[in-house]
CSV table of C-alpha atoms in Angstrom, one decimal:
chain,number,residue,atom,x,y,z
A,48,UNK,CA,22.5,10.3,21.8
A,49,UNK,CA,20.6,7.1,21.3
A,50,UNK,CA,22.2,3.7,21.2
A,51,UNK,CA,21.6,3.6,17.5
A,52,UNK,CA,23.3,6.9,17.0
A,53,UNK,CA,26.2,5.8,19.2
A,54,UNK,CA,26.7,2.7,17.1
A,55,UNK,CA,26.5,4.5,13.8
A,56,UNK,CA,29.0,7.1,15.0
A,57,UNK,CA,31.4,4.6,16.5
A,58,UNK,CA,31.3,2.6,13.3
A,59,UNK,CA,32.2,5.7,11.3
A,60,UNK,CA,34.9,7.0,13.5
A,61,UNK,CA,36.4,3.5,14.3
A,62,UNK,CA,37.9,4.8,17.5
A,63,UNK,CA,37.1,5.2,21.2
A,64,UNK,CA,39.7,6.6,23.5
A,65,UNK,CA,40.1,5.0,27.0
A,66,UNK,CA,41.4,7.4,29.6
A,67,UNK,CA,42.6,6.0,32.9
A,68,UNK,CA,45.0,7.7,35.2
A,69,UNK,CA,45.9,8.8,38.7
A,70,UNK,CA,44.6,12.4,38.5
A,71,UNK,CA,41.1,13.5,37.5
A,72,UNK,CA,42.1,16.9,36.3
A,73,UNK,CA,44.9,15.5,34.2
A,74,UNK,CA,42.4,12.9,32.8
A,75,UNK,CA,40.0,15.7,31.8
A,76,UNK,CA,42.8,17.5,30.0
A,77,UNK,CA,43.9,14.4,28.3
A,78,UNK,CA,40.4,13.6,27.1
A,79,UNK,CA,39.8,17.1,25.8
A,80,UNK,CA,43.2,17.0,24.0
A,81,UNK,CA,42.3,13.8,22.1
A,82,UNK,CA,38.9,15.2,21.2
A,83,UNK,CA,40.6,18.3,19.8
A,84,UNK,CA,42.8,16.0,17.6
A,85,UNK,CA,39.8,14.1,16.2
A,86,UNK,CA,38.6,11.5,18.6
A,87,UNK,CA,34.8,11.7,18.9
A,88,UNK,CA,34.3,9.2,21.7
A,89,UNK,CA,36.2,9.2,25.0
A,90,UNK,CA,35.6,7.1,28.1
A,91,UNK,CA,37.0,8.0,31.5
A,92,UNK,CA,37.5,5.0,33.7
A,93,UNK,CA,35.8,5.3,37.1
A,94,UNK,CA,39.0,3.9,38.7
A,95,UNK,CA,40.5,7.4,38.0
A,96,UNK,CA,40.3,9.6,41.0
A,97,UNK,CA,37.5,12.2,40.7
A,98,UNK,CA,36.4,10.5,37.4
A,99,UNK,CA,32.9,11.9,37.7
A,100,UNK,CA,34.2,15.4,38.1
A,101,UNK,CA,36.4,14.9,35.1
A,102,UNK,CA,33.4,13.7,33.1
A,103,UNK,CA,31.4,16.8,34.1
A,104,UNK,CA,34.3,19.1,33.0
A,105,UNK,CA,34.8,17.3,29.7
A,106,UNK,CA,31.1,17.4,28.9
A,107,UNK,CA,31.1,21.2,29.5
A,108,UNK,CA,34.1,21.8,27.2
A,109,UNK,CA,33.9,19.1,24.6
A,110,UNK,CA,33.4,20.0,20.9
A,111,UNK,CA,29.8,19.6,19.8
A,112,UNK,CA,30.5,16.4,17.8
A,113,UNK,CA,32.3,14.7,20.7
A,114,UNK,CA,30.9,12.5,23.4
A,115,UNK,CA,32.2,11.5,26.8
A,116,UNK,CA,31.3,8.3,28.7
A,117,UNK,CA,32.5,6.3,31.7
A,118,UNK,CA,34.4,3.1,31.8
A,119,UNK,CA,34.6,0.4,34.5
A,120,UNK,CA,30.9,0.9,35.2
A,121,UNK,CA,29.8,-2.1,37.3
A,122,UNK,CA,26.7,-1.3,39.3
A,123,UNK,CA,23.3,0.4,38.9
A,124,UNK,CA,24.6,3.1,41.4
A,125,UNK,CA,27.5,3.7,39.1
A,126,UNK,CA,25.2,4.2,36.2
A,127,UNK,CA,23.1,6.8,38.0
A,128,UNK,CA,26.3,8.6,39.1
A,129,UNK,CA,27.6,8.7,35.5
A,130,UNK,CA,24.3,10.1,34.2
A,131,UNK,CA,24.3,12.8,37.0
A,132,UNK,CA,27.8,13.8,36.0
A,133,UNK,CA,26.8,14.2,32.3
A,134,UNK,CA,28.2,10.9,30.9
A,135,UNK,CA,26.6,10.0,27.6
A,136,UNK,CA,27.5,6.3,27.4
A,137,UNK,CA,28.9,3.6,29.7
A,138,UNK,CA,31.5,0.9,29.2
A,139,UNK,CA,31.8,-2.2,31.4
A,140,UNK,CA,34.8,-4.6,31.8
A,141,UNK,CA,32.6,-7.6,32.2
A,142,UNK,CA,29.0,-8.8,32.4
A,143,UNK,CA,27.6,-6.7,35.2
A,144,UNK,CA,24.3,-5.3,36.4
A,145,UNK,CA,25.3,-2.0,34.9
A,146,UNK,CA,24.4,-3.3,31.5
A,147,UNK,CA,20.7,-3.7,32.2
A,148,UNK,CA,20.7,-0.6,34.3
A,149,UNK,CA,22.2,1.5,31.5
A,150,UNK,CA,20.0,0.0,28.8
A,151,UNK,CA,16.9,0.6,30.8
A,152,UNK,CA,17.7,4.3,30.8
A,153,UNK,CA,18.3,4.3,27.0
A,154,UNK,CA,22.1,4.8,27.4
A,155,UNK,CA,24.5,3.3,24.9
A,156,UNK,CA,26.3,0.4,26.6
A,157,UNK,CA,29.6,-1.0,25.5
A,158,UNK,CA,29.7,-4.3,27.5
A,159,UNK,CA,32.9,-6.2,28.2
A,160,UNK,CA,33.1,-9.8,27.1
A,161,UNK,CA,35.6,-12.4,26.0
A,162,UNK,CA,34.0,-15.7,25.3
A,163,UNK,CA,31.1,-16.6,23.0
A,164,UNK,CA,28.8,-17.1,26.0
A,165,UNK,CA,29.7,-13.7,27.4
A,166,UNK,CA,29.3,-12.0,24.0
A,167,UNK,CA,25.8,-13.5,23.7
A,168,UNK,CA,25.0,-12.7,27.3
A,169,UNK,CA,26.0,-9.0,26.8
A,170,UNK,CA,23.7,-8.5,23.9
A,171,UNK,CA,20.9,-10.4,25.6
A,172,UNK,CA,21.2,-8.0,28.5
A,173,UNK,CA,20.8,-5.0,26.3
A,174,UNK,CA,24.3,-4.0,25.3
A,175,UNK,CA,24.7,-1.8,22.2
A,176,UNK,CA,28.0,-3.4,21.3
A,177,UNK,CA,30.4,-5.9,22.8
A,178,UNK,CA,33.8,-4.7,24.0
A,179,UNK,CA,36.1,-7.7,23.2
A,180,UNK,CA,38.4,-7.5,26.3
A,181,UNK,CA,41.3,-8.2,26.5
A,182,UNK,CA,41.5,-8.3,22.7
A,183,UNK,CA,45.2,-9.0,22.8
A,184,UNK,CA,44.6,-12.4,24.4
A,185,UNK,CA,43.3,-14.0,21.3
A,186,UNK,CA,44.2,-11.4,18.7
A,187,UNK,CA,42.4,-10.6,15.4
A,188,UNK,CA,42.1,-14.3,14.5
A,189,UNK,CA,40.1,-14.9,17.7
A,190,UNK,CA,37.8,-12.0,16.8
A,191,UNK,CA,37.3,-13.4,13.3
A,192,UNK,CA,36.3,-16.8,14.7
A,193,UNK,CA,34.0,-15.2,17.3
A,194,UNK,CA,32.2,-13.3,14.6
A,195,UNK,CA,31.4,-16.4,12.6
A,196,UNK,CA,28.5,-17.4,15.0
A,197,UNK,CA,27.7,-13.7,15.7
A,198,UNK,CA,27.9,-11.9,12.4
A,199,UNK,CA,25.5,-9.2,13.4
A,200,UNK,CA,27.1,-8.5,16.8
A,201,UNK,CA,29.1,-5.3,16.8
A,202,UNK,CA,32.5,-5.8,18.4
A,203,UNK,CA,35.0,-3.2,19.6
A,204,UNK,CA,38.5,-4.5,20.3
A,205,UNK,CA,40.0,-3.2,23.6
A,206,UNK,CA,43.1,-4.1,25.5
A,207,UNK,CA,46.6,-4.0,24.0
A,208,UNK,CA,45.5,-2.4,20.8
A,209,UNK,CA,48.0,0.1,19.5
A,210,UNK,CA,48.8,1.6,16.1
A,211,UNK,CA,50.4,-1.6,14.9
A,212,UNK,CA,47.6,-3.8,16.0
A,213,UNK,CA,44.5,-1.8,15.0
A,214,UNK,CA,44.4,-2.5,11.3
A,215,UNK,CA,44.2,-6.2,11.8
A,216,UNK,CA,41.3,-5.9,14.2
A,217,UNK,CA,39.4,-3.7,11.8
A,218,UNK,CA,40.1,-6.3,9.0
A,219,UNK,CA,38.8,-9.0,11.3
A,220,UNK,CA,35.5,-7.2,11.6
A,221,UNK,CA,35.8,-4.9,14.6
A,222,UNK,CA,33.7,-1.8,14.1
A,223,UNK,CA,36.1,0.2,16.2
A,224,UNK,CA,39.2,-0.2,18.5
A,225,UNK,CA,39.7,1.3,21.9
A,226,UNK,CA,43.3,2.3,22.5
A,227,UNK,CA,44.1,3.0,26.2
A,228,UNK,CA,47.7,2.9,27.2
A,229,UNK,CA,49.1,3.0,23.6
A,230,UNK,CA,47.2,6.3,23.1
A,231,UNK,CA,47.1,8.0,26.5
A,232,UNK,CA,50.4,6.9,28.0
A,233,UNK,CA,51.0,8.9,31.2
A,234,UNK,CA,49.0,11.9,30.1
A,235,UNK,CA,46.1,11.1,32.4
A,236,UNK,CA,48.5,11.1,35.3
A,237,UNK,CA,50.0,14.5,34.5
A,238,UNK,CA,52.3,13.4,31.6
A,239,UNK,CA,53.2,15.0,28.3
A,240,UNK,CA,50.1,16.3,26.5
A,241,UNK,CA,52.0,17.2,23.3
A,242,UNK,CA,53.1,13.6,22.9
A,243,UNK,CA,49.5,12.5,23.5
A,244,UNK,CA,48.3,14.8,20.8
A,245,UNK,CA,50.9,13.3,18.4
A,246,UNK,CA,49.7,9.8,19.1
A,247,UNK,CA,46.0,10.9,18.8
A,248,UNK,CA,46.6,12.4,15.4
A,249,UNK,CA,48.4,9.2,14.3
A,250,UNK,CA,45.4,7.0,15.4
A,251,UNK,CA,42.9,9.3,13.7
A,252,UNK,CA,44.9,9.3,10.5
A,253,UNK,CA,45.2,5.6,10.5
A,254,UNK,CA,41.4,5.1,11.0
A,255,UNK,CA,40.7,7.6,8.2
A,256,UNK,CA,43.1,5.7,5.8
A,257,UNK,CA,41.4,2.4,6.7
A,258,UNK,CA,38.0,3.9,6.1
A,259,UNK,CA,39.0,5.2,2.7
A,260,UNK,CA,40.2,1.8,1.8
A,261,UNK,CA,36.8,0.3,2.6
A,262,UNK,CA,34.8,2.6,0.5
A,263,UNK,CA,33.6,1.4,-2.9
């Protein structure tokens, strides 16, 4: 998957799931569950125990149209570990050396940024898109203001974005939103997978309705 394909796919699906928990096996099960319910892009945070093992397991079992990446990727070493585990894209929480390292390997990079300077710096370093994080800090109005000087920069809203908040971020110009806790809950730590599936279906349905409303 090239960065261009990643960007096109993410813009179409409007969603990327953020899986972070206390158990790698449970995280893998949670990721596969949301994929089965319609999420095409899932990141597993490297702060999750045995995250790399989870990524390998997900990659081996994921539907053909689904992609797994790693979050909280900070260093060049992290990038190489993710690639070795089968990760297909990386996500950073901030401006870090992993941006250039990932871009140099041709990986899609979703780089964390909050301020105008950080957003510009992320794209300059080779990011495919900017992860506005934490998006809840400024809300949709902040994203809208941020896009005024950067109309061609693709933004993904992450951090405190649930079903209630997602439509406003899409309306403000986010190409996608990245639900974490509001989607996954405690499933990545061994919690209820059925409840997770219900939430995943709700997010996918919401994204589809928003997409239909945008078509001419």
